[in-house]
């Protein structure tokens, strides 16, 4: 009981996770399952983006690059290999390695640049990969994309749902630990004041590259799951929309919070789905992107901290009323 | 007394304007040196050269006899030269404790550890609290740095600098922009650091009374050139200094 009182947030996370685990066994709706799976996949992508945007203060416009590389890499491997579990594991490891190498090289080339120059260059590089996917037909089959087979285990929607859920939780926990490690705390210092971090004796570039490699690999993993959920991959995985979605999810949920990225992913995917449904009622909802734009502008104006950030601010003010108590904790 | 920092004909030119012109000084260990000079004399530029923010056009800098002219600011901090900035320069959205803790962590060399929780290194927080106590800021540990008053931010910056435990402290106008009632507190902090007696301090300052009390020696910069270098008493008597700088200022 005492643990629950002290770790209220953790208790809430566990309850929600347990609920999501049980959901497919009590509520059988194929559409709901697919939607939730999609949310988990994009939550991984949004969290990986949050590591850059919210923790390190890097605005990347080329995040789709890693997502796309993950998706294509698993697709190409699985198309050429027999869809057995062993081959699948090899393919995943190879994909992780590829995204790590690419994000390292991209980071090395781009991270010396400041803010908007960096954003532009990453956008250009993502565009380069899009063109590559279109033109390297022997490998990627151009714009049409290709289908591929996955191991038996992943074909069942419920299994795949559970795997995505577990992966999302794992990524959440890994990133939680990563951002709270001594290295992660330096990332937040870089976000706050790069020059000062440098004069404290930290080599900023190393940290930025570390963040970008971790973020790139996780985005690649999101790409793997995305491609596997469709068992099909085409050039749309490299599209700017993917980066923008990740950006929106992170900002709406709350930058620098991780859990905000998950909530943002949930909201945006639900909104996608709901607004498309509404299109049957009135034609205006076919242009759901308009509503997205409006929501986005409203959030940025009124809740610049996002949902989680705003909530936290209020609880923080409440906590602040007992400074004596906090001091005691620290002294002990 | 061994020489700790030495500059040899140090110069920097910005497109025809020579901001620092052939300045050669020697600072020995555990020395307290002040730099004075009118606005635009090149004091801060000289600091930027020492700390590595700027690269000199000509001349060399030696630290413990080793040529450090080409080292980056990060490397110089690790070698043992820490500096404060004239503009307040802290991490605004982190707590006061975290600001200092990051400096302690850097000092301890825990730079790339990513597997453990930072709270595992409890000694960093304890150490950070000690520094905050020294600069008289221990009642604000949980505030965000952005919520501090200007004087408190300067103290915080001082604590971060101290936490690096560098042998040399370069203090760039620690009382700049501070209200008069805040000045004694920061002077007290500087005095405390000096009394610890294990640091070499170089200080840029406008407030003459403070320099006279604390400094072992004073150097005067004027138009980028070294005008005079000596004990506070010598500087006060020096006539060139009187006319160039002190003439306009009432003591």
XYZ file of C-alpha atoms in Angstrom:
583
model
C 0.000 0.000 0.000
C 2.759 2.358 0.978
C 4.551 1.731 -2.308
C 1.434 2.802 -4.213
C 1.226 6.057 -2.277
C 4.886 6.821 -2.879
C 4.937 5.778 -6.518
C 1.519 6.882 -7.646
C 2.626 7.468 -11.231
C 4.224 4.026 -11.514
C 1.085 2.430 -10.085
C -1.030 4.199 -12.693
C 1.294 3.044 -15.484
C 1.087 -0.548 -14.291
C -2.702 -0.472 -14.127
C -2.950 0.967 -17.642
C -0.443 -1.580 -18.973
C -2.363 -4.444 -17.354
C -5.588 -3.129 -18.834
C -4.039 -2.973 -22.302
C -2.699 -6.530 -21.896
C -6.125 -7.895 -21.059
C -8.029 -5.850 -23.606
C -7.728 -8.198 -26.617
C -9.060 -11.100 -24.514
C -12.182 -9.332 -23.291
C -13.024 -6.988 -26.115
C -12.847 -8.543 -29.535
C -12.759 -5.836 -32.111
C -10.367 -6.287 -34.965
C -10.399 -2.601 -35.841
C -9.693 -1.547 -32.292
C -6.803 -4.001 -32.084
C -5.266 -2.744 -35.304
C -5.687 0.854 -34.218
C -4.054 0.224 -30.849
C -1.180 -1.664 -32.473
C -0.659 1.305 -34.756
C -0.656 3.593 -31.706
C 2.021 1.504 -29.986
C 4.208 1.602 -33.079
C 3.908 5.344 -33.458
C 4.384 5.815 -29.720
C 7.825 4.211 -30.114
C 8.572 6.579 -32.976
C 7.301 9.613 -31.038
C 9.312 8.670 -27.939
C 12.455 8.329 -30.023
C 11.721 11.766 -31.461
C 11.125 13.148 -27.987
C 14.637 12.100 -27.025
C 15.929 14.507 -29.665
C 13.380 17.298 -29.409
C 12.439 17.245 -25.755
C 15.610 16.089 -24.063
C 18.490 17.211 -26.250
C 16.775 20.186 -27.874
C 17.564 19.082 -31.428
C 14.880 19.714 -34.046
C 15.229 17.098 -36.737
C 13.086 17.154 -39.881
C 14.509 13.911 -41.122
C 13.340 11.436 -38.544
C 11.336 9.501 -41.155
C 14.715 8.499 -42.568
C 15.369 6.044 -39.733
C 11.766 4.865 -39.631
C 11.950 4.186 -43.370
C 15.325 2.470 -43.176
C 13.929 0.182 -40.466
C 10.848 -0.634 -42.524
C 12.712 -1.228 -45.787
C 15.517 -3.167 -44.208
C 13.231 -5.684 -42.506
C 11.119 -5.887 -45.670
C 14.071 -6.595 -47.938
C 15.552 -9.185 -45.590
C 12.256 -11.003 -45.094
C 11.511 -10.966 -48.810
C 14.806 -12.676 -49.585
C 14.864 -15.089 -46.669
C 12.496 -17.835 -45.599
C 10.094 -16.418 -43.012
C 11.362 -18.410 -40.050
C 11.851 -17.050 -36.570
C 15.646 -17.412 -36.753
C 15.871 -15.456 -39.986
C 13.590 -12.872 -38.503
C 15.881 -12.363 -35.532
C 18.890 -12.016 -37.846
C 16.958 -9.498 -39.902
C 16.039 -7.458 -36.834
C 19.632 -7.431 -35.580
C 20.911 -6.441 -39.004
C 18.306 -3.677 -39.198
C 19.311 -2.332 -35.804
C 22.938 -2.358 -36.876
C 22.150 -0.551 -40.118
C 20.098 2.170 -38.418
C 22.815 2.591 -35.794
C 25.503 3.028 -38.440
C 23.405 5.373 -40.568
C 22.369 7.513 -37.598
C 25.973 7.661 -36.423
C 27.224 8.834 -39.803
C 24.322 11.242 -40.278
C 24.892 12.582 -36.765
C 28.591 13.034 -37.395
C 27.867 14.957 -40.590
C 24.998 17.109 -39.399
C 25.189 17.694 -35.663
C 27.933 20.282 -35.881
C 25.361 22.577 -37.433
C 23.136 24.818 -35.357
C 19.322 24.574 -35.087
C 17.680 25.431 -38.408
C 20.698 24.532 -40.525
C 20.600 21.121 -38.904
C 16.855 20.846 -39.505
C 17.270 21.673 -43.198
C 20.138 19.271 -43.710
C 18.298 16.367 -42.057
C 15.296 17.141 -44.241
C 17.502 16.997 -47.311
C 19.052 13.698 -46.228
C 15.618 12.185 -45.614
C 14.681 13.341 -49.104
C 17.781 11.605 -50.405
C 16.664 8.296 -48.902
C 13.189 8.768 -50.374
C 14.705 9.196 -53.842
C 16.944 6.197 -53.203
C 13.922 4.062 -52.341
C 12.170 5.227 -55.518
C 15.076 4.691 -57.885
C 16.852 1.607 -56.607
C 14.211 -0.596 -58.189
C 16.078 -3.875 -58.044
C 16.073 -3.645 -54.273
C 12.989 -1.592 -53.426
C 10.628 -2.106 -56.378
C 10.214 1.656 -56.696
C 7.057 3.501 -55.779
C 4.871 0.413 -55.810
C 6.696 -1.163 -52.923
C 6.473 -4.887 -52.259
C 4.887 -7.390 -49.943
C 6.821 -9.846 -47.824
C 6.123 -12.714 -45.469
C 6.647 -12.723 -41.714
C 6.994 -15.637 -39.271
C 3.807 -17.440 -38.270
C 3.796 -15.903 -34.814
C 3.279 -12.354 -36.041
C 0.393 -13.092 -38.366
C -2.045 -13.449 -35.509
C -3.306 -9.956 -34.663
C -3.506 -10.608 -30.933
C 0.060 -11.883 -30.768
C 1.312 -8.957 -32.735
C -0.639 -6.587 -30.518
C 0.985 -8.025 -27.387
C 4.459 -7.893 -28.955
C 4.035 -4.256 -29.929
C 2.705 -3.402 -26.487
C 5.629 -5.114 -24.768
C 8.075 -3.378 -27.093
C 6.515 -0.007 -26.408
C 6.758 -0.541 -22.657
C 10.345 -1.734 -23.021
C 11.275 1.317 -25.099
C 9.564 3.549 -22.549
C 11.543 1.992 -19.706
C 14.824 2.065 -21.614
C 14.377 5.719 -22.473
C 13.282 6.553 -18.938
C 16.505 5.067 -17.641
C 18.584 6.541 -20.438
C 17.303 10.074 -19.850
C 17.798 9.738 -16.096
C 21.337 8.437 -16.401
C 24.249 10.795 -15.861
C 24.593 10.966 -19.642
C 20.896 11.719 -20.071
C 21.069 14.551 -17.584
C 23.830 16.106 -19.653
C 21.522 15.925 -22.689
C 19.029 18.065 -20.798
C 21.798 20.495 -19.940
C 22.612 20.735 -23.654
C 18.956 21.534 -24.352
C 19.068 24.306 -21.770
C 22.391 25.882 -22.636
C 24.806 24.319 -25.053
C 27.672 26.717 -24.539
C 27.515 26.346 -20.769
C 27.528 22.571 -21.029
C 30.668 22.841 -23.080
C 32.366 25.079 -20.556
C 31.519 22.580 -17.820
C 33.831 20.218 -19.633
C 31.355 18.068 -21.566
C 31.988 17.458 -25.245
C 28.600 18.382 -26.625
C 29.006 16.707 -30.012
C 29.589 13.279 -28.435
C 26.365 13.590 -26.478
C 24.350 14.741 -29.443
C 25.621 11.822 -31.498
C 24.808 9.377 -28.687
C 21.266 10.768 -28.502
C 20.871 10.640 -32.248
C 22.073 7.019 -32.472
C 19.731 5.840 -29.701
C 16.893 7.803 -31.241
C 17.698 6.518 -34.736
C 17.772 2.886 -33.643
C 14.453 3.195 -31.805
C 12.853 4.916 -34.796
C 14.184 2.038 -36.897
C 12.509 -0.428 -34.536
C 9.244 1.479 -34.929
C 9.765 1.148 -38.677
C 10.245 -2.626 -38.333
C 6.925 -3.006 -36.527
C 5.159 -0.693 -38.935
C 6.266 -2.698 -41.948
C 5.413 -5.968 -40.195
C 1.924 -4.793 -39.309
C 1.230 -4.180 -43.013
C 3.509 -6.967 -44.323
C 4.094 -4.473 -47.081
C 6.411 -1.557 -47.530
C 6.537 1.321 -49.988
C 8.142 4.742 -50.258
C 5.529 6.399 -48.018
C 7.585 5.337 -44.986
C 10.171 7.943 -45.974
C 7.554 10.680 -46.380
C 7.762 13.992 -44.569
C 4.352 13.156 -43.024
C 5.958 10.576 -40.771
C 8.362 13.147 -39.314
C 5.552 15.685 -38.954
C 3.346 13.134 -37.199
C 6.152 12.354 -34.753
C 6.644 16.075 -34.189
C 2.922 16.653 -33.605
C 2.594 13.694 -31.254
C 5.527 14.885 -29.193
C 4.394 18.496 -29.013
C 0.736 17.764 -28.291
C 1.602 15.201 -25.631
C 4.290 17.346 -24.073
C 7.956 17.593 -25.033
C 10.535 16.061 -22.755
C 8.113 13.803 -20.923
C 8.158 10.463 -22.871
C 4.727 9.523 -21.565
C 3.479 12.595 -23.393
C 4.736 11.107 -26.637
C 2.643 7.980 -25.995
C -0.456 10.033 -25.203
C 0.193 12.212 -28.244
C 0.500 9.130 -30.450
C -2.782 7.811 -29.040
C -4.609 11.083 -29.597
C -3.371 11.616 -33.129
C -4.049 8.073 -34.272
C -7.523 8.143 -32.702
C -8.179 11.495 -34.314
C -7.024 10.170 -37.717
C -9.397 7.280 -37.311
C -12.312 9.251 -35.866
C -12.139 12.050 -38.387
C -12.023 9.594 -41.274
C -15.161 7.962 -39.864
C -16.845 11.343 -39.625
C -16.201 11.899 -43.307
C -19.285 9.745 -43.902
C -21.369 12.386 -42.107
C -20.024 15.512 -43.728
C -17.565 16.041 -46.569
C -15.528 18.591 -44.596
C -14.111 15.764 -42.471
C -12.473 14.249 -45.513
C -10.068 17.132 -45.164
C -9.185 16.098 -41.643
C -5.740 17.555 -42.055
C -7.371 20.999 -41.674
C -8.569 20.062 -38.191
C -5.137 18.803 -37.345
C -3.679 22.140 -38.298
C -6.190 23.947 -36.093
C -5.575 21.645 -33.120
C -1.853 22.038 -33.567
C -2.009 25.840 -33.607
C -4.299 25.906 -30.556
C -2.000 23.600 -28.594
C 1.087 25.615 -29.415
C -0.647 28.872 -28.413
C -2.427 27.741 -25.265
C -0.508 24.685 -24.054
C 3.059 25.105 -25.220
C 4.085 22.482 -22.685
C 1.669 19.937 -24.149
C -0.795 17.834 -22.202
C 1.614 16.163 -19.794
C 3.763 19.246 -19.411
C 0.749 21.362 -18.456
C -0.499 18.782 -15.962
C 2.934 18.511 -14.425
C 3.214 22.244 -14.032
C 0.087 22.246 -11.885
C 1.181 19.360 -9.705
C 4.586 20.975 -9.390
C 3.045 24.173 -8.059
C 1.038 22.134 -5.587
C 4.122 20.302 -4.398
C 6.035 23.526 -4.046
C 3.870 24.490 -1.102
C 5.775 22.091 1.133
C 9.371 23.093 0.618
C 10.315 22.119 4.171
C 9.289 18.548 3.549
C 11.362 18.305 0.395
C 14.442 19.584 2.120
C 14.094 16.918 4.747
C 14.100 14.252 2.044
C 17.233 15.645 0.575
C 19.093 15.900 3.841
C 18.246 12.341 4.787
C 56.254 30.363 -6.461
C 55.904 28.609 -9.808
C 54.291 30.256 -12.772
C 50.904 28.726 -13.557
C 49.637 30.763 -16.472
C 51.802 32.631 -18.884
C 50.865 34.550 -22.009
C 53.465 35.463 -24.576
C 52.754 38.381 -26.919
C 49.088 37.422 -26.997
C 47.186 39.329 -29.689
C 43.876 39.106 -31.489
C 42.694 41.175 -34.392
C 39.101 41.498 -35.569
C 39.202 42.791 -39.119
C 41.839 45.465 -38.602
C 40.907 46.301 -35.030
C 43.407 44.876 -32.567
C 41.390 44.080 -29.447
C 44.257 42.569 -27.510
C 47.716 43.741 -28.447
C 50.844 41.784 -27.452
C 49.908 41.154 -23.842
C 52.496 39.146 -21.932
C 51.773 38.316 -18.318
C 52.735 35.717 -15.779
C 50.467 34.532 -13.001
C 51.936 32.388 -10.304
C 50.158 29.731 -8.274
C 47.569 30.760 -5.672
C 47.802 34.326 -6.836
C 44.873 36.753 -6.948
C 45.159 38.987 -9.964
C 42.695 41.647 -11.036
C 42.319 43.120 -14.474
C 41.008 46.656 -14.764
C 40.583 48.987 -17.675
C 37.943 51.196 -19.286
C 35.157 49.752 -21.420
C 36.452 48.321 -24.651
C 39.948 47.875 -23.290
C 39.879 44.185 -24.244
C 39.447 42.675 -20.783
C 36.757 40.165 -21.704
C 38.460 39.413 -25.026
C 41.615 38.628 -23.091
C 39.574 36.247 -20.921
C 38.086 34.629 -23.997
C 41.604 33.961 -25.217
C 42.613 32.444 -21.889
C 39.556 30.193 -21.693
C 39.663 29.255 -25.369
C 36.429 30.845 -26.608
C 38.575 32.773 -29.070
C 41.772 31.749 -30.834
C 44.579 34.326 -30.842
C 45.886 35.761 -34.092
C 49.351 35.812 -32.614
C 51.082 34.702 -29.450
C 50.981 31.752 -27.104
C 49.356 30.730 -23.850
C 51.112 28.402 -21.451
C 49.539 26.576 -18.567
C 51.999 24.888 -16.202
C 54.606 25.366 -18.884
C 52.525 23.503 -21.449
C 51.380 25.218 -24.635
C 47.562 25.287 -24.550
C 46.988 27.838 -27.318
C 45.283 25.271 -29.546
C 43.137 23.527 -26.920
C 39.333 23.800 -27.041
C 37.410 25.377 -24.117
C 36.291 21.909 -22.987
C 39.852 20.628 -22.865
C 41.026 23.697 -21.000
C 38.337 23.223 -18.382
C 39.585 19.687 -17.900
C 43.167 20.929 -17.684
C 42.107 23.225 -14.880
C 40.976 26.592 -16.177
C 37.374 27.413 -15.277
C 35.622 30.645 -16.116
C 32.493 32.566 -15.322
C 30.720 34.740 -17.828
C 29.729 38.366 -17.727
C 26.277 37.501 -18.977
C 24.472 35.175 -16.609
C 24.929 31.729 -18.012
C 23.088 28.921 -16.225
C 20.652 26.131 -17.186
C 17.357 28.021 -16.795
C 14.857 25.156 -16.617
C 16.837 22.903 -14.328
C 16.815 23.188 -10.559
C 19.589 24.996 -8.734
C 20.819 21.702 -7.322
C 20.863 20.064 -10.752
C 22.834 22.973 -12.190
C 25.607 22.419 -9.685
C 25.260 18.630 -9.725
C 26.085 18.621 -13.446
C 29.287 20.480 -12.714
C 30.195 18.049 -9.917
C 29.458 15.147 -12.257
C 31.771 16.574 -14.890
C 34.482 17.049 -12.290
C 34.079 13.436 -11.162
C 34.559 12.323 -14.750
C 31.218 10.493 -14.963
C 30.523 11.619 -18.488
C 29.252 8.731 -20.579
C 27.562 6.566 -17.969
C 24.130 5.687 -19.347
C 23.122 2.506 -17.542
C 22.559 3.660 -13.999
C 20.141 6.181 -12.581
C 21.831 9.477 -11.791
C 20.486 9.276 -8.227
C 22.828 6.366 -7.687
C 25.627 8.893 -7.462
C 24.325 10.413 -4.271
C 27.705 11.876 -3.397
C 27.315 14.312 -6.313
C 24.249 15.819 -4.728
C 25.920 16.013 -1.340
C 28.914 17.728 -2.889
C 26.682 20.088 -4.882
C 24.903 21.061 -1.661
C 28.241 21.847 -0.088
C 29.130 24.248 -2.875
C 25.708 25.853 -2.665
C 26.246 26.355 1.030
C 29.572 28.040 0.335
C 27.972 30.570 -2.007
C 25.092 31.120 0.448
C 22.444 29.662 -1.860
C 21.462 26.523 0.021
C 17.959 27.813 0.730
C 17.080 27.707 -2.979
C 18.170 24.190 -3.982
C 14.794 23.192 -5.428
C 13.975 26.378 -7.309
C 14.350 26.506 -11.046
C 17.372 28.558 -11.994
C 15.155 30.800 -14.148
C 13.204 31.838 -11.035
C 16.258 33.184 -9.218
C 16.980 36.884 -8.787
C 19.926 38.225 -10.727
C 22.290 38.234 -7.772
C 21.347 34.668 -6.931
C 22.023 33.572 -10.488
C 25.513 34.988 -10.227
C 26.013 33.028 -7.021
C 24.734 29.896 -8.710
C 27.171 30.426 -11.516
C 29.937 30.819 -8.996
C 28.926 27.538 -7.358
C 29.035 25.755 -10.728
C 32.455 27.155 -11.402
C 33.710 26.140 -7.954
C 32.286 22.664 -8.363
C 34.611 22.081 -11.302
C 37.439 22.441 -8.782
C 39.696 23.967 -11.374
C 42.984 25.342 -10.220
C 42.383 28.604 -12.011
C 39.220 30.682 -11.747
C 38.575 33.327 -14.349
C 35.869 35.616 -12.981
C 34.419 38.038 -15.492
C 32.810 40.904 -13.563
C 30.978 38.833 -10.980
C 29.104 41.902 -9.737
C 28.045 43.143 -13.186
C 24.459 44.331 -13.335
C 23.931 43.628 -9.680
C 22.000 45.866 -7.343
C 24.107 47.563 -4.685
C 22.691 45.510 -1.818
C 23.659 42.261 -3.580
C 27.293 43.229 -4.047
C 28.498 42.590 -0.454
C 27.156 39.025 -0.599
C 29.085 38.180 -3.753
C 32.178 39.875 -2.355
C 31.794 37.686 0.690
C 31.684 34.632 -1.576
C 34.836 35.672 -3.407
C 36.538 36.307 -0.094
C 35.561 32.836 1.089
C 37.041 31.293 -2.055
C 40.224 33.246 -1.595
C 40.428 32.212 2.046
C 40.246 28.554 1.070
C 43.654 29.328 -0.358
C 43.954 26.635 -3.000
C 43.041 28.537 -6.143
C 44.558 30.948 -8.566
C 42.055 33.668 -9.343
C 41.986 36.161 -12.175
C 39.219 38.716 -11.897
C 37.852 41.429 -14.132
C 36.212 44.132 -12.095
C 35.024 47.692 -12.189
C 34.613 48.268 -8.498
C 38.010 49.501 -7.406
C 37.525 49.257 -3.650
C 36.956 45.542 -3.925
C 40.063 44.988 -6.032
C 42.295 46.801 -3.592
C 41.172 44.658 -0.689
C 41.513 41.306 -2.365
C 44.132 41.444 -5.077
C 47.735 40.431 -4.813
C 48.391 42.242 -8.054
C 46.489 44.373 -10.553
C 47.019 44.708 -14.283
C 45.628 47.566 -16.338
C 44.551 47.119 -19.936
C 44.041 50.119 -22.176
C 43.155 49.910 -25.877
C 44.175 46.270 -25.849
C 47.646 46.963 -24.498
C 49.059 46.150 -21.111
C 49.483 49.547 -19.466
C 50.747 48.490 -16.058
C 51.095 45.423 -13.884
C 51.921 45.533 -10.189
C 50.695 45.515 -6.622
C 47.518 47.497 -5.921
C 49.579 50.243 -4.260
C 51.884 50.605 -7.259
C 48.944 50.805 -9.622
C 47.295 53.488 -7.513
C 50.453 55.586 -7.673
C 51.122 55.001 -11.361
C 50.525 58.244 -13.217
C 49.795 56.794 -16.649
C 47.112 54.666 -15.080
C 45.752 57.669 -13.242
C 45.278 59.630 -16.436
C 44.092 56.726 -18.593
C 41.612 55.163 -16.306
C 41.391 56.238 -12.738
C 41.141 59.915 -13.582
C 37.514 59.608 -14.483
C 36.525 57.524 -11.505
C 36.101 58.671 -7.952
C 37.215 56.200 -5.361
